[in-house]
Short mmCIF file of C-alpha atoms in Angstrom, two decimals:
data_model
loop_
_atom_site.label_atom_id
_atom_site.label_comp_id
_atom_site.label_asym_id
_atom_site.label_seq_id
_atom_site.Cartn_x
_atom_site.Cartn_y
_atom_site.Cartn_z
CA MET A 110 -29.33 42.47 13.72
CA PRO A 111 -28.98 46.24 14.39
CA MET A 112 -30.49 47.78 17.43
CA THR A 113 -31.81 51.24 17.36
CA GLU A 114 -32.63 51.72 20.96
CA ASN A 115 -29.95 51.74 23.59
CA SER A 116 -26.78 51.21 21.68
CA ASN A 117 -24.55 50.44 24.70
CA ILE A 118 -26.16 47.04 24.96
CA ALA A 119 -24.37 44.16 23.35
CA ILE A 120 -26.80 41.37 23.87
CA LYS A 121 -30.40 41.50 24.83
CA ILE A 122 -32.16 38.27 25.68
CA ASP A 123 -35.85 38.73 25.95
CA ARG A 124 -37.95 36.03 27.67
CA VAL A 125 -36.15 33.23 25.85
CA SER A 126 -37.05 29.56 26.20
CA LYS A 127 -35.65 26.65 24.39
CA LEU A 128 -37.40 23.38 23.90
CA PHE A 129 -35.17 20.41 23.00
CA HIS A 130 -36.49 17.53 20.95
CA ARG A 131 -34.47 14.60 22.09
CA GLN A 132 -34.64 12.05 19.37
CA LYS A 133 -34.37 8.71 21.05
CA GLN A 134 -33.86 6.70 17.90
CA ARG A 135 -31.20 7.64 15.45
CA THR A 136 -31.72 4.78 13.01
CA PHE A 137 -34.71 3.13 11.45
CA LYS A 138 -33.74 -0.03 13.07
CA GLU A 139 -34.44 1.60 16.46
CA LEU A 140 -37.26 3.73 15.22
CA ILE A 141 -39.47 1.15 13.65
CA PRO A 142 -39.82 -1.13 16.72
CA ALA A 143 -40.29 1.87 18.96
CA LEU A 144 -43.14 3.18 16.76
CA LEU A 145 -44.70 -0.32 16.63
CA GLY A 146 -44.43 -0.58 20.41
CA GLY A 147 -46.29 2.69 20.82
CA GLU A 148 -43.30 4.60 22.06
CA LYS A 149 -42.87 8.28 21.19
CA ALA A 150 -40.15 8.88 18.67
CA VAL A 151 -39.28 12.31 20.19
CA GLU A 152 -38.98 13.24 23.82
CA THR A 153 -39.07 16.95 24.64
CA PHE A 154 -37.68 18.96 27.54
CA TRP A 155 -36.98 22.64 28.25
CA ALA A 156 -33.27 23.38 28.09
CA LEU A 157 -33.85 27.04 28.96
CA GLN A 158 -36.87 28.83 30.48
CA ASP A 159 -37.86 32.44 30.56
CA ILE A 160 -34.34 33.84 30.26
CA ASP A 161 -34.05 37.56 30.51
CA LEU A 162 -30.58 39.06 30.33
CA GLU A 163 -29.08 42.33 29.17
CA ILE A 164 -25.37 42.36 28.62
CA LYS A 165 -23.70 45.70 28.21
CA LYS A 166 -20.96 46.42 25.70
CA GLY A 167 -17.54 45.87 27.12
CA GLU A 168 -18.70 43.73 29.97
CA THR A 169 -17.18 40.34 30.75
CA VAL A 170 -19.82 38.04 31.91
CA GLY A 171 -19.29 34.51 33.28
CA ILE A 172 -22.06 31.93 32.96
CA ILE A 173 -21.78 29.34 35.71
CA GLY A 174 -24.03 26.52 36.97
CA PRO A 175 -24.05 22.78 37.34
CA ASN A 176 -23.83 20.42 34.45
CA GLY A 177 -27.05 20.27 32.38
CA SER A 178 -28.23 23.64 33.56
CA GLY A 179 -28.33 25.14 30.03
CA LYS A 180 -25.02 27.02 29.91
CA SER A 181 -23.85 25.76 26.58
CA THR A 182 -27.37 26.05 25.09
CA LEU A 183 -27.44 29.70 26.09
CA LEU A 184 -24.13 30.22 24.39
CA LYS A 185 -25.37 28.57 21.26
CA LEU A 186 -28.32 30.80 21.18
CA ILE A 187 -26.23 33.85 21.53
CA ALA A 188 -23.96 32.61 18.73
CA GLY A 189 -26.92 32.26 16.60
CA VAL A 190 -26.39 28.57 15.74
CA SER A 191 -29.61 27.54 17.46
CA LYS A 192 -32.83 29.39 17.41
CA PRO A 193 -34.98 30.05 20.52
CA THR A 194 -38.34 28.38 20.72
CA LYS A 195 -39.86 31.47 22.35
CA GLY A 196 -38.67 34.93 22.89
CA SER A 197 -36.00 36.88 21.07
CA ILE A 198 -32.28 37.56 21.15
CA LYS A 199 -30.74 40.62 19.85
CA VAL A 200 -27.01 40.83 19.27
CA ASN A 201 -25.20 43.95 18.50
CA GLY A 202 -21.76 43.47 17.00
CA ARG A 203 -19.59 40.87 15.39
CA ILE A 204 -19.43 37.59 17.22
CA ALA A 205 -16.34 35.34 17.35
CA PRO A 206 -16.67 31.98 19.10
CA LEU A 207 -13.50 30.41 20.42
CA ILE A 208 -14.10 27.25 18.49
CA GLU A 209 -13.45 24.05 20.37
CA LEU A 210 -10.11 22.45 19.71
CA GLY A 211 -9.80 22.91 15.96
CA ALA A 212 -13.39 22.29 14.99
CA GLY A 213 -12.72 24.29 11.84
CA PHE A 214 -9.29 22.82 11.31
CA HIS A 215 -8.59 20.13 8.88
CA PRO A 216 -5.79 17.81 9.92
CA GLU A 217 -4.40 17.23 6.43
CA LEU A 218 -3.96 20.91 5.76
CA THR A 219 -0.97 22.92 6.88
CA GLY A 220 -1.11 25.42 9.73
CA ARG A 221 -0.94 28.22 7.17
CA GLU A 222 -3.87 26.85 5.14
CA ASN A 223 -5.82 26.33 8.31
CA VAL A 224 -5.28 29.88 9.42
CA PHE A 225 -6.93 31.19 6.27
CA LEU A 226 -9.66 28.52 6.38
CA ASN A 227 -10.48 29.32 10.01
CA GLY A 228 -10.15 33.04 9.57
CA VAL A 229 -12.63 33.10 6.76
CA ILE A 230 -14.99 30.71 8.64
CA LEU A 231 -14.93 33.22 11.45
CA GLY A 232 -15.94 36.03 9.17
CA MET A 233 -12.74 37.64 8.03
CA SER A 234 -11.98 38.20 4.33
CA ARG A 235 -8.85 36.51 2.92
CA LYS A 236 -7.27 39.92 2.71
CA GLU A 237 -7.85 40.60 6.36
CA VAL A 238 -6.36 37.25 7.30
CA GLU A 239 -3.32 38.03 5.09
CA GLY A 240 -2.86 41.44 6.90
CA LYS A 241 -3.03 39.61 10.31
CA PHE A 242 -1.10 36.52 9.34
CA LYS A 243 2.17 37.61 10.94
CA GLN A 244 0.52 38.63 14.21
CA ILE A 245 -1.39 35.43 14.38
CA VAL A 246 1.64 33.12 13.94
CA ASP A 247 3.60 35.33 16.26
CA PHE A 248 0.92 35.01 18.93
CA ALA A 249 0.72 31.17 18.46
CA GLU A 250 4.65 30.91 18.41
CA LEU A 251 4.30 28.48 15.67
CA TRP A 252 6.58 29.78 12.88
CA ASP A 253 8.64 26.57 12.78
CA PHE A 254 5.59 24.47 12.11
CA ILE A 255 3.39 26.69 10.12
CA ASP A 256 3.86 24.79 6.85
CA GLN A 257 3.38 21.34 8.35
CA PRO A 258 0.01 19.55 8.40
CA VAL A 259 -1.76 20.23 11.61
CA LYS A 260 -2.17 16.50 12.20
CA HIS A 261 1.41 16.48 13.36
CA TYR A 262 0.70 19.22 15.94
CA SER A 263 0.29 18.50 19.68
CA SER A 264 -3.01 19.45 21.08
CA GLY A 265 -1.44 22.41 22.77
CA MET A 266 -0.16 23.68 19.39
CA TYR A 267 -3.56 23.08 17.91
CA LEU A 268 -5.18 25.16 20.51
CA ARG A 269 -2.63 27.85 20.30
CA LEU A 270 -3.30 28.27 16.63
CA ALA A 271 -7.08 28.13 17.04
CA PHE A 272 -6.99 30.65 19.76
CA ALA A 273 -4.70 32.97 17.89
CA VAL A 274 -6.92 33.07 14.87
CA ALA A 275 -10.12 33.63 16.88
CA ILE A 276 -8.64 36.38 18.88
CA HIS A 277 -7.33 38.26 15.81
CA THR A 278 -10.77 38.46 14.09
CA GLU A 279 -11.37 41.66 16.06
CA PRO A 280 -14.57 40.46 17.50
CA GLU A 281 -16.88 42.85 19.31
CA ILE A 282 -18.33 39.91 21.21
CA LEU A 283 -16.10 36.97 22.16
CA LEU A 284 -17.74 33.61 23.26
CA VAL A 285 -15.50 31.34 25.32
CA ASP A 286 -16.59 27.88 26.16
CA GLU A 287 -14.40 26.14 28.56
CA ILE A 288 -11.56 26.18 26.11
CA LEU A 289 -8.89 27.91 28.25
CA ALA A 290 -8.64 24.85 30.52
CA VAL A 291 -6.32 23.36 27.83
CA GLY A 292 -2.74 24.36 26.94
CA ASP A 293 0.31 24.86 29.11
CA GLU A 294 0.52 27.41 31.91
CA GLY A 295 2.58 29.89 29.92
CA PHE A 296 0.24 29.97 27.01
CA GLN A 297 -2.85 30.12 29.37
CA ARG A 298 -1.37 33.21 30.90
CA LYS A 299 -0.81 34.72 27.43
CA CYS A 300 -4.37 34.02 26.52
CA PHE A 301 -5.66 35.68 29.65
CA GLU A 302 -3.44 38.73 28.97
CA LYS A 303 -4.92 38.97 25.56
CA ILE A 304 -8.41 38.68 27.02
CA GLU A 305 -7.47 41.54 29.42
CA GLU A 306 -6.35 43.55 26.38
CA LEU A 307 -9.63 42.88 24.68
CA ARG A 308 -11.56 43.96 27.76
CA LYS A 309 -9.69 47.23 27.76
CA ASN A 310 -10.73 47.70 24.13
CA ASN A 311 -14.31 47.44 25.12
CA VAL A 312 -14.90 43.90 23.70
CA THR A 313 -17.80 42.07 25.28
CA ILE A 314 -16.82 38.68 26.52
CA ILE A 315 -19.11 35.79 27.57
CA MET A 316 -17.46 32.84 29.35
CA VAL A 317 -18.97 29.56 30.20
CA THR A 318 -16.83 27.71 32.68
CA HIS A 319 -16.54 25.58 35.69
CA ALA A 320 -13.38 27.30 36.79
CA LEU A 321 -14.79 29.69 39.35
CA ALA A 322 -11.42 31.13 39.90
CA SER A 323 -11.21 32.51 36.43
CA VAL A 324 -14.72 33.95 36.72
CA GLU A 325 -13.67 35.71 39.88
CA LYS A 326 -10.54 37.05 38.32
CA TYR A 327 -11.84 38.28 34.91
CA CYS A 328 -15.53 38.70 35.05
CA ASP A 329 -17.48 41.91 35.91
CA ARG A 330 -20.75 40.08 36.35
CA ALA A 331 -21.97 36.52 36.46
CA VAL A 332 -25.08 34.60 35.63
CA LEU A 333 -26.05 31.59 37.67
CA LEU A 334 -28.11 29.00 35.79
CA LYS A 335 -29.85 26.12 37.43
CA GLN A 336 -32.28 23.70 35.95
CA SER A 337 -32.69 25.74 32.79
CA ARG A 338 -33.54 28.93 34.68
CA VAL A 339 -31.55 32.01 35.66
CA ILE A 340 -31.20 31.88 39.40
CA ASP A 341 -29.43 35.31 39.65
CA PHE A 342 -27.49 37.70 37.61
CA GLY A 343 -25.31 40.27 39.34
CA ASP A 344 -21.85 41.11 40.49
CA VAL A 345 -19.37 38.20 40.64
CA LYS A 346 -18.87 38.01 44.36
CA SER A 347 -22.51 37.66 45.35
CA ILE A 348 -23.28 35.16 42.56
CA LEU A 349 -20.36 33.02 43.52
CA ASP A 350 -21.49 33.11 47.18
CA ILE A 351 -24.86 31.86 46.14
CA TYR A 352 -23.43 29.19 43.97
CA ARG A 353 -21.06 27.94 46.60
CA SER A 354 -23.45 27.94 49.40
CA ALA A 355 -26.20 26.12 47.50
CA PRO A 356 -26.28 22.36 47.81
CA GLN A 357 -25.11 20.78 44.58
CA MET B 56 -32.36 37.00 -2.62
CA PRO B 57 -31.19 34.86 0.37
CA MET B 58 -30.87 31.82 -1.90
CA LEU B 59 -28.01 33.41 -3.74
CA GLU B 60 -26.27 34.74 -0.67
CA SER B 61 -23.91 31.81 -0.60
CA PHE B 62 -22.45 32.91 -3.87
CA THR B 63 -22.25 36.60 -3.17
CA LYS B 64 -21.95 37.58 0.40
CA TYR B 65 -20.28 34.31 1.42
CA HIS B 66 -18.24 33.61 -1.76
CA GLU B 67 -14.89 33.56 0.05
CA LEU B 68 -16.11 31.13 2.63
CA LEU B 69 -17.55 29.03 -0.13
CA SER B 70 -14.20 28.96 -2.05
CA GLU B 71 -12.20 28.19 1.19
CA LEU B 72 -14.47 25.23 2.02
CA THR B 73 -14.35 23.99 -1.49
CA MET B 74 -10.59 24.14 -1.50
CA ARG B 75 -10.54 22.28 1.88
CA GLU B 76 -12.46 19.51 0.15
CA ILE B 77 -10.18 19.37 -2.78
CA LYS B 78 -6.87 19.75 -0.90
CA GLN B 79 -7.70 17.03 1.62
CA ARG B 80 -7.95 14.57 -1.09
CA TYR B 81 -4.76 15.09 -2.88
CA LYS B 82 -2.85 15.28 0.32
CA GLN B 83 -4.16 11.93 1.68
CA SER B 84 -2.74 9.59 -0.84
CA VAL B 85 0.36 9.03 -2.97
CA LEU B 86 -1.43 9.34 -6.24
CA GLY B 87 -3.66 12.05 -4.89
CA TYR B 88 -5.68 13.72 -7.48
CA ALA B 89 -4.76 11.19 -10.10
CA TRP B 90 -7.41 8.95 -8.45
CA VAL B 91 -10.14 11.28 -9.61
CA ILE B 92 -9.12 10.66 -13.16
CA LEU B 93 -8.08 6.98 -12.83
CA ASN B 94 -11.10 5.81 -10.93
CA PRO B 95 -13.79 6.60 -13.65
CA PHE B 96 -11.32 5.62 -16.30
CA PHE B 97 -10.79 2.06 -14.97
CA GLN B 98 -14.45 1.77 -14.17
CA MET B 99 -15.22 2.59 -17.79
CA LEU B 100 -12.63 0.14 -19.01
CA VAL B 101 -13.96 -2.73 -16.97
CA MET B 102 -17.61 -1.96 -17.94
CA ALA B 103 -16.61 -1.50 -21.60
CA PHE B 104 -15.03 -4.89 -21.52
CA VAL B 105 -18.04 -6.57 -19.89
CA PHE B 106 -20.70 -4.96 -21.99
CA SER B 107 -19.11 -4.80 -25.42
CA ILE B 108 -17.04 -7.97 -25.39
CA ILE B 109 -18.85 -10.34 -23.04
CA MET B 110 -22.48 -9.08 -23.21
CA ARG B 111 -22.07 -7.85 -26.74
CA ILE B 112 -24.19 -4.69 -26.62
CA PRO B 113 -25.30 -3.91 -30.29
CA ASN B 114 -23.60 -1.19 -32.29
CA LEU B 115 -24.74 2.18 -30.96
CA GLY B 116 -23.29 4.38 -33.74
CA VAL B 117 -20.14 5.28 -31.73
CA PRO B 118 -17.53 3.12 -30.13
CA TYR B 119 -18.94 1.63 -26.89
CA PRO B 120 -16.21 3.01 -24.56
CA ILE B 121 -16.90 6.55 -25.68
CA PHE B 122 -20.67 6.02 -25.55
CA LEU B 123 -20.32 4.66 -21.98
CA TYR B 124 -17.98 7.40 -20.91
CA ALA B 125 -20.29 10.16 -22.01
CA GLY B 126 -22.99 8.81 -19.66
CA LEU B 127 -20.75 7.42 -16.84
CA LEU B 128 -18.91 10.75 -16.18
CA PRO B 129 -22.08 12.87 -15.51
CA TRP B 130 -23.61 10.03 -13.58
CA THR B 131 -20.52 9.61 -11.39
CA LEU B 132 -20.64 13.36 -10.71
CA PHE B 133 -24.26 13.14 -9.67
CA ALA B 134 -23.79 10.07 -7.52
CA ASN B 135 -20.67 11.38 -5.71
CA SER B 136 -22.31 14.66 -5.21
CA LEU B 137 -25.35 13.22 -3.53
CA VAL B 138 -23.30 10.88 -1.26
CA SER B 139 -20.84 13.58 -0.07
CA ALA B 140 -23.54 16.25 0.24
CA SER B 141 -25.69 14.04 2.36
CA ASN B 142 -22.78 13.56 4.77
CA SER B 143 -21.56 17.22 4.67
CA LEU B 144 -23.57 18.35 7.71
CA VAL B 145 -22.86 15.47 9.92
CA GLY B 146 -19.19 15.80 8.96
CA ASN B 147 -19.08 19.43 9.93
CA ALA B 148 -20.78 19.07 13.33
CA GLY B 149 -18.01 20.83 15.12
CA LEU B 150 -18.68 24.04 13.04
CA ILE B 151 -22.39 23.80 13.10
CA THR B 152 -22.62 23.89 16.81
CA LYS B 153 -20.26 26.83 17.10
CA ILE B 154 -20.70 29.46 14.44
CA TYR B 155 -23.48 30.66 12.24
CA PHE B 156 -23.40 31.00 8.47
CA PRO B 157 -25.91 29.66 5.95
CA ARG B 158 -25.63 25.87 6.23
CA GLU B 159 -26.23 25.23 2.58
CA ILE B 160 -22.65 26.45 2.04
CA PHE B 161 -21.48 23.01 3.19
CA ILE B 162 -23.67 21.43 0.59
CA ILE B 163 -22.68 23.76 -2.21
CA SER B 164 -19.01 23.38 -1.38
CA THR B 165 -18.96 19.59 -1.55
CA ILE B 166 -20.79 19.73 -4.82
CA MET B 167 -18.34 22.26 -6.21
CA ALA B 168 -15.45 20.05 -5.26
CA LYS B 169 -17.09 17.09 -7.03
CA ILE B 170 -17.53 19.35 -10.09
CA VAL B 171 -13.77 20.01 -10.10
CA ASP B 172 -13.24 16.24 -10.02
CA PHE B 173 -15.61 15.86 -12.94
CA LEU B 174 -13.84 18.47 -15.02
CA LEU B 175 -10.51 16.68 -14.46
CA ALA B 176 -11.92 13.30 -15.19
CA SER B 177 -13.47 14.70 -18.41
CA THR B 178 -9.95 15.48 -19.81
CA ILE B 179 -9.63 11.69 -20.69
CA PHE B 180 -12.96 11.82 -22.36
CA ILE B 181 -11.77 14.61 -24.58
CA ALA B 182 -8.67 12.65 -25.32
CA PHE B 183 -10.90 9.80 -26.44
CA MET B 184 -12.91 12.07 -28.63
CA ILE B 185 -9.75 13.22 -30.33
CA TYR B 186 -8.42 9.72 -30.65
CA TYR B 187 -11.70 8.36 -32.24
CA GLN B 188 -11.79 11.60 -34.27
CA LEU B 189 -15.41 12.27 -33.28
CA PRO B 190 -16.97 15.04 -35.38
CA ILE B 191 -18.50 17.83 -33.26
CA ASN B 192 -20.50 20.89 -34.14
CA LEU B 193 -21.97 23.88 -32.45
CA ASN B 194 -24.69 21.87 -30.80
CA ILE B 195 -21.94 20.88 -28.26
CA LEU B 196 -22.57 24.22 -26.56
CA TRP B 197 -25.90 22.69 -25.29
CA VAL B 198 -23.60 20.99 -22.77
CA ILE B 199 -23.61 24.17 -20.73
CA PRO B 200 -27.37 24.49 -20.05
CA ILE B 201 -27.67 20.70 -19.71
CA PHE B 202 -24.95 20.79 -17.07
CA ALA B 203 -26.65 23.65 -15.34
CA ILE B 204 -29.96 21.65 -15.09
CA GLN B 205 -28.06 18.70 -13.71
CA GLN B 206 -26.54 20.91 -11.01
CA LEU B 207 -29.95 22.41 -10.04
CA PHE B 208 -31.38 18.88 -9.71
CA THR B 209 -28.40 17.72 -7.70
CA TYR B 210 -28.47 20.66 -5.34
CA GLY B 211 -32.22 20.34 -4.77
CA LEU B 212 -32.03 16.65 -3.89
CA SER B 213 -28.89 17.20 -1.82
CA LEU B 214 -30.69 19.83 0.38
CA PHE B 215 -33.35 17.25 1.31
CA LEU B 216 -30.83 14.39 1.86
CA ALA B 217 -28.38 16.28 3.97
CA ALA B 218 -31.03 17.70 6.32
CA ALA B 219 -32.79 14.30 6.65
CA ASN B 220 -29.54 12.53 7.23
CA LEU B 221 -28.99 14.58 10.38
CA PHE B 222 -32.12 13.11 11.89
CA TYR B 223 -31.71 9.56 10.65
CA ARG B 224 -28.30 8.41 9.69
CA ASP B 225 -29.88 5.53 7.73
CA ILE B 226 -30.31 7.94 4.87
CA GLN B 227 -26.76 7.67 3.90
CA TYR B 228 -26.86 3.84 3.72
CA LEU B 229 -30.12 3.82 1.90
CA LEU B 230 -28.77 6.28 -0.47
CA GLY B 231 -26.04 3.88 -1.68
CA LEU B 232 -28.70 1.31 -2.64
CA VAL B 233 -31.00 3.85 -4.24
CA ILE B 234 -28.19 5.25 -6.34
CA LEU B 235 -27.32 1.68 -7.57
CA ILE B 236 -30.90 0.89 -8.54
CA TRP B 237 -31.28 4.50 -10.06
CA MET B 238 -28.24 3.91 -12.26
CA TYR B 239 -29.73 0.79 -13.80
CA LEU B 240 -32.95 2.63 -14.43
CA THR B 241 -31.10 5.45 -16.23
CA PRO B 242 -29.54 4.86 -19.68
CA VAL B 243 -25.95 4.98 -18.49
CA ILE B 244 -24.55 1.67 -19.64
CA TYR B 245 -27.26 1.05 -22.28
CA SER B 246 -29.01 3.42 -24.69
CA THR B 247 -32.72 4.30 -24.48
CA GLU B 248 -33.42 2.34 -27.74
CA LEU B 249 -32.45 -0.87 -25.90
CA PHE B 250 -35.02 -0.29 -23.24
CA PRO B 251 -38.46 -1.87 -23.84
CA GLU B 252 -40.58 0.73 -25.61
CA LYS B 253 -43.59 0.49 -23.44
CA TYR B 254 -41.62 1.32 -20.33
CA ARG B 255 -39.60 4.25 -21.92
CA TRP B 256 -41.98 6.85 -20.39
CA ILE B 257 -40.18 6.27 -17.04
CA PHE B 258 -37.30 8.16 -18.50
CA GLN B 259 -39.43 11.28 -18.92
CA LEU B 260 -39.91 11.32 -15.16
CA ASN B 261 -36.20 10.68 -14.42
CA PRO B 262 -34.33 13.92 -14.97
CA MET B 263 -31.04 12.04 -14.90
CA ALA B 264 -32.18 9.96 -17.88
CA VAL B 265 -33.12 13.11 -19.74
CA ILE B 266 -29.92 14.78 -18.94
CA ILE B 267 -27.74 11.85 -19.92
CA ASN B 268 -29.56 11.30 -23.14
CA ALA B 269 -29.14 15.06 -23.88
CA TYR B 270 -25.40 14.94 -23.33
CA ARG B 271 -25.02 12.06 -25.74
CA GLN B 272 -27.27 13.67 -28.27
CA VAL B 273 -25.26 16.92 -28.35
CA ILE B 274 -21.78 15.47 -27.93
CA LEU B 275 -21.88 12.11 -29.74
CA ALA B 276 -24.63 12.68 -32.44
CA GLY B 277 -24.10 16.43 -32.85
CA GLY B 278 -27.84 16.93 -32.74
CA MET B 279 -30.23 19.10 -30.76
CA PRO B 280 -31.32 17.78 -27.44
CA ASN B 281 -35.01 16.94 -26.92
CA LEU B 282 -36.17 20.27 -25.72
CA LYS B 283 -39.50 19.10 -24.45
CA SER B 284 -37.93 16.52 -22.13
CA LEU B 285 -35.23 18.87 -21.08
CA GLY B 286 -37.88 21.46 -20.11
CA ILE B 287 -39.70 18.93 -18.08
CA ALA B 288 -36.30 18.08 -16.35
CA LEU B 289 -35.75 21.78 -15.70
CA ALA B 290 -39.18 22.38 -14.32
CA LEU B 291 -38.79 19.31 -12.03
CA SER B 292 -35.41 20.37 -10.91
CA LEU B 293 -36.62 23.89 -10.03
CA VAL B 294 -39.53 22.61 -8.02
CA LEU B 295 -37.30 20.13 -6.21
CA LEU B 296 -34.76 22.95 -5.50
CA LEU B 297 -37.40 25.36 -4.10
CA GLY B 298 -38.91 22.59 -2.00
CA GLY B 299 -35.54 21.39 -0.83
CA TYR B 300 -34.42 24.87 0.06
CA LYS B 301 -37.61 25.57 2.04
CA PHE B 302 -37.24 22.26 3.86
CA PHE B 303 -33.65 22.85 4.65
CA LYS B 304 -34.15 26.41 5.87
CA LYS B 305 -36.99 25.42 8.00
CA LEU B 306 -34.95 22.80 9.85
CA GLU B 307 -31.68 24.85 9.93
CA GLY B 308 -32.58 26.39 13.33
CA VAL B 309 -32.41 22.95 15.01
CA PHE B 310 -29.34 21.56 13.17
CA ALA B 311 -27.05 22.57 16.09
CA ASP B 312 -29.39 20.96 18.62
CA ILE B 313 -29.47 17.47 17.07
CA VAL B 314 -26.20 17.08 15.19
#
């Protein structure tokens, strides 16, 4: 969605609310007695309410908050996989989500095949993936295993490859959901170095995490969510102070 | 036209996902892709034995194995497409919650993979035709539009099933039963002429019956298909497809919330 006004804004979230329909019964066996007993088939609740946020290009923003506060829902709305019930979201630039541990990978396919598959899923053309292939495998340090099915990979290797592909899609907006908690220390450092590099290249990064230390270290600003609302949005230090002082 | 975007704007993604479907099969087993050919072949052999030797189906003008195969192959394509398409969203939950692209690409790619299976399985049918020295003529080209109608019908139905299966997983179990009953109500193992005349109108409403009769007419009898029936099947398929597409797109925004 192109934005004409104010082009230095990467994401504009305007009075967004998201109503969830929690379906209590997933099978007819559960549904039919429930309906006969006069129960409601669907239960609703607000996962997000009246969210207003403006994220500038090149900013790194951390989203923090207790479990169930709506962090992941917010990320899904930004990624465009879930539509807001009310309000609007405008995104300016190509988004790459760091897909959770190999969601786009197929265990029977080789590392090489999965790089192409995942690259195209993330919006690259086959040609672009070909051009980046060497860099991707270099980054993942997986030349020895690249022609083996990824089902033989360790979870660390899996993650390295997934991260390497996502990071090489040249995203303008990178969405990171807790993923960096996995992998060995050396690789984690490498990931963060890469993220530093992206930040310097004016890539917008949105992180959802419980690791307050990484928010402190990498983010310019932070959003504190609680019970589906934004409590505060501002510089990292003051937000973390509020979060830490509040009773959990 | 957004309905065609999957084939234009997203054609590389579509082919990657189709290749994933195809590759995963031949990598998972020793015989790999041979199963795709062997499965319908043995199914045909067993059914041909039961129905021509035990049940003694009357002479249908062509050898029974080839009569059966001409109906069984497209039916198997239809049934396999429906089953895998209705699971395709549930099976790709990891992608659906993370990244956006039109969700019908999952449906189309599973159907395309099944079409590849079908084409491979058809090689044995062609070998049979050569072996029995079945005469063919230009009417065989009707196979192409008939096949196209079959795919429109399959795709439309798949859109409904895949979206509904996300809400109630019973759909996939129910589907197995429905497909079984449907097959017996479609002239796959028997010919229309063997069906009681006063009930034959049912076939008019069943696009799969029309489609399978049309295949047999143009391949085995070398005649023209019944254009009136085929026209009704085409119209039904288009209505189903438009309805299915609307239904699917309307629910697409909540797929990631419920999957």
